[in-house]
Amino acid sequence: MSEYEREFEEKIQEKQRKEEECLSERKAAAERDLDVFYDQLTDKKAQRQAQNREHEEILKNEIENANNQENPFERVMNLIDSQAVSTEMQIMHSLLIRLKQQPVTTNTRRSKSSSLPSTIAPNPPPPPPVVHTAQMEKPVLLPPNNSGDDIVPAASGAEDAPAENVDPFADM
């Protein structure tokens, strides 16, 4: 039995040695891969920062050139990305074109009677609220109270009518 135990111990030690070698190889490969990953990450970060600096410099030059133009419409249009296709951009573009064709004239000194520019009409007054008389004749449901009366008739002359359980939201 001692020979069998010795052989078994040797096999176990050999397996442990192989496992430790494999583990150390994997750790070394993982460290190499992490170094490569972080090197690539720092390279990409440096490239992105350089691109952002270039892009920012280009934008600064474009803004300075736009500010040098005399036509305010062209200044604004140069700052807007006209290549973007979206509903908001189409609305903005049409608004700017309309404002270019029909500019809003504003006086720096306004009269006390008019606070709006001369080309803008004041908002019309809101329509009067609509009151439905059919809804006023229905009983109004109130939250339960201590007296036990859950239904109260409406105050529009329906005092003579008997109170009914009517759902006020049925018409909606």
Coordinates of C-alpha atoms in Angstrom, one line a residue:
M1 CA 0.0 0.0 0.0
S2 CA 2.8 2.4 0.6
E3 CA 3.9 2.1 -3.0
Y4 CA 0.4 2.9 -4.2
E5 CA 0.1 5.9 -1.8
R6 CA 3.5 7.1 -3.0
E7 CA 2.5 6.9 -6.7
F8 CA -0.8 8.7 -5.8
E9 CA 1.1 11.5 -4.0
E10 CA 3.4 11.9 -7.0
K11 CA 0.5 12.2 -9.4
I12 CA -1.2 14.7 -7.2
Q13 CA 2.1 16.8 -6.9
E14 CA 2.6 16.6 -10.7
K15 CA -1.0 17.8 -11.3
Q16 CA -0.5 20.7 -8.8
R17 CA 2.8 21.7 -10.5
K18 CA 1.1 21.7 -13.9
E19 CA -1.8 23.7 -12.5
E20 CA 0.5 26.2 -10.9
E21 CA 2.5 26.6 -14.2
C22 CA -0.8 27.0 -16.2
L23 CA -2.0 29.5 -13.6
S24 CA 1.2 31.6 -13.8
E25 CA 1.1 31.5 -17.6
R26 CA -2.5 32.8 -17.6
K27 CA -1.6 35.5 -15.1
A28 CA 1.3 36.6 -17.3
A29 CA -0.8 36.6 -20.4
A30 CA -3.5 38.6 -18.6
E31 CA -1.0 41.2 -17.4
R32 CA 0.3 41.5 -21.0
D33 CA -3.2 41.9 -22.3
L34 CA -4.1 44.5 -19.7
D35 CA -0.9 46.5 -20.6
V36 CA -1.8 46.3 -24.3
F37 CA -5.4 47.4 -23.5
Y38 CA -4.4 50.3 -21.3
D39 CA -1.8 51.4 -24.0
Q40 CA -4.5 51.3 -26.6
L41 CA -6.9 53.2 -24.3
T42 CA -4.4 56.0 -23.6
D43 CA -3.6 56.2 -27.4
K44 CA -7.3 56.5 -28.3
K45 CA -7.8 59.1 -25.5
A46 CA -4.9 61.2 -26.8
Q47 CA -6.2 60.9 -30.4
R48 CA -9.7 61.9 -29.3
Q49 CA -8.3 64.9 -27.3
A50 CA -6.3 66.0 -30.3
Q51 CA -9.3 65.7 -32.6
N52 CA -11.4 67.7 -30.1
R53 CA -8.8 70.4 -29.9
E54 CA -8.7 70.7 -33.7
H55 CA -12.5 70.7 -34.0
E56 CA -12.7 73.4 -31.3
E57 CA -10.1 75.5 -33.1
I58 CA -12.1 75.1 -36.4
L59 CA -15.3 76.1 -34.6
K60 CA -13.6 79.2 -33.1
N61 CA -12.4 80.3 -36.5
E62 CA -15.9 79.8 -38.0
I63 CA -17.5 81.8 -35.2
E64 CA -15.0 84.6 -35.6
N65 CA -15.6 84.6 -39.4
A66 CA -19.3 84.6 -38.8
N67 CA -19.1 87.5 -36.5
N68 CA -17.2 89.5 -39.2
Q69 CA -20.0 89.2 -41.6
E70 CA -22.3 92.2 -41.9
N71 CA -25.5 90.3 -42.7
P72 CA -27.0 88.9 -39.4
F73 CA -29.0 86.3 -41.3
E74 CA -25.8 84.8 -42.8
R75 CA -24.1 84.9 -39.4
V76 CA -26.9 82.8 -37.9
M77 CA -27.2 80.4 -40.9
N78 CA -23.4 79.7 -40.8
L79 CA -23.7 78.6 -37.2
I80 CA -26.6 76.2 -37.9
D81 CA -25.8 72.6 -39.1
S82 CA -27.8 72.6 -42.3
Q83 CA -26.9 69.0 -43.1
A84 CA -29.0 67.6 -40.2
V85 CA -32.4 66.3 -41.3
S86 CA -35.0 66.6 -38.6
T87 CA -38.4 68.1 -38.1
E88 CA -36.9 70.7 -35.7
M89 CA -34.3 71.7 -38.2
Q90 CA -36.8 72.1 -41.0
I91 CA -39.0 74.3 -38.8
M92 CA -36.0 76.4 -37.7
H93 CA -34.9 76.7 -41.3
S94 CA -38.3 77.8 -42.6
L95 CA -38.6 80.2 -39.7
L96 CA -35.3 81.8 -40.5
I97 CA -36.1 82.1 -44.2
R98 CA -39.5 83.7 -43.3
L99 CA -37.8 86.1 -41.0
K100 CA -35.2 87.0 -43.7
Q101 CA -38.0 87.7 -46.2
Q102 CA -40.2 89.5 -43.7
P103 CA -38.0 91.0 -41.0
V104 CA -39.5 92.0 -37.7
T105 CA -39.0 95.7 -37.1
T106 CA -38.6 96.6 -33.5
N107 CA -38.2 100.1 -32.2
T108 CA -35.8 100.6 -29.3
R109 CA -38.2 103.2 -27.9
R110 CA -41.7 101.9 -27.7
S111 CA -44.7 103.9 -26.9
K112 CA -46.5 103.3 -23.6
S113 CA -49.7 102.2 -25.4
S114 CA -48.0 99.4 -27.4
S115 CA -45.6 97.0 -25.9
L116 CA -45.5 94.8 -29.1
P117 CA -43.5 95.5 -32.2
S118 CA -45.5 97.1 -35.0
T119 CA -45.4 94.0 -37.3
I120 CA -46.7 91.6 -34.6
A121 CA -50.4 91.6 -33.9
P122 CA -51.5 91.2 -30.3
N123 CA -53.1 87.9 -29.3
P124 CA -56.9 87.9 -29.6
P125 CA -58.8 87.6 -26.3
P126 CA -59.6 84.0 -25.3
P127 CA -63.1 82.7 -26.1
P128 CA -65.6 82.7 -23.2
P129 CA -65.8 79.4 -21.3
V130 CA -68.5 77.1 -22.5
V131 CA -71.0 75.9 -19.9
H132 CA -73.0 72.8 -20.6
T133 CA -76.4 73.1 -19.0
A134 CA -77.1 69.4 -19.3
Q135 CA -74.2 68.6 -17.0
M136 CA -75.3 71.1 -14.4
E137 CA -78.7 69.4 -14.1
K138 CA -77.1 66.1 -13.1
P139 CA -76.5 65.3 -9.5
V140 CA -73.0 65.9 -8.2
L141 CA -71.3 63.0 -6.5
L142 CA -69.4 64.1 -3.3
P143 CA -67.1 62.0 -1.2
P144 CA -68.9 60.1 1.6
N145 CA -69.5 62.0 4.8
N146 CA -70.6 61.0 8.2
S147 CA -74.3 61.7 7.5
G148 CA -74.6 58.9 5.0
D149 CA -75.8 61.2 2.1
D150 CA -73.6 60.4 -0.8
I151 CA -75.6 62.1 -3.5
V152 CA -76.5 65.8 -3.5
P153 CA -78.6 67.3 -6.3
A154 CA -77.1 70.0 -8.4
A155 CA -77.9 73.6 -7.5
S156 CA -79.3 74.6 -10.9
G157 CA -83.0 74.2 -10.0
A158 CA -83.0 70.5 -9.7
E159 CA -84.2 70.5 -6.1
D160 CA -87.6 69.0 -7.0
A161 CA -86.1 66.1 -8.9
P162 CA -85.3 63.0 -6.9
A163 CA -81.6 62.2 -6.4
E164 CA -80.4 59.3 -8.6
N165 CA -77.2 57.3 -8.6
V166 CA -75.8 58.7 -11.8
D167 CA -72.2 58.3 -12.9
P168 CA -70.9 61.8 -13.8
F169 CA -68.1 60.3 -15.9
A170 CA -70.4 58.2 -18.1
D171 CA -70.6 60.9 -20.8
M172 CA -66.8 61.2 -21.1

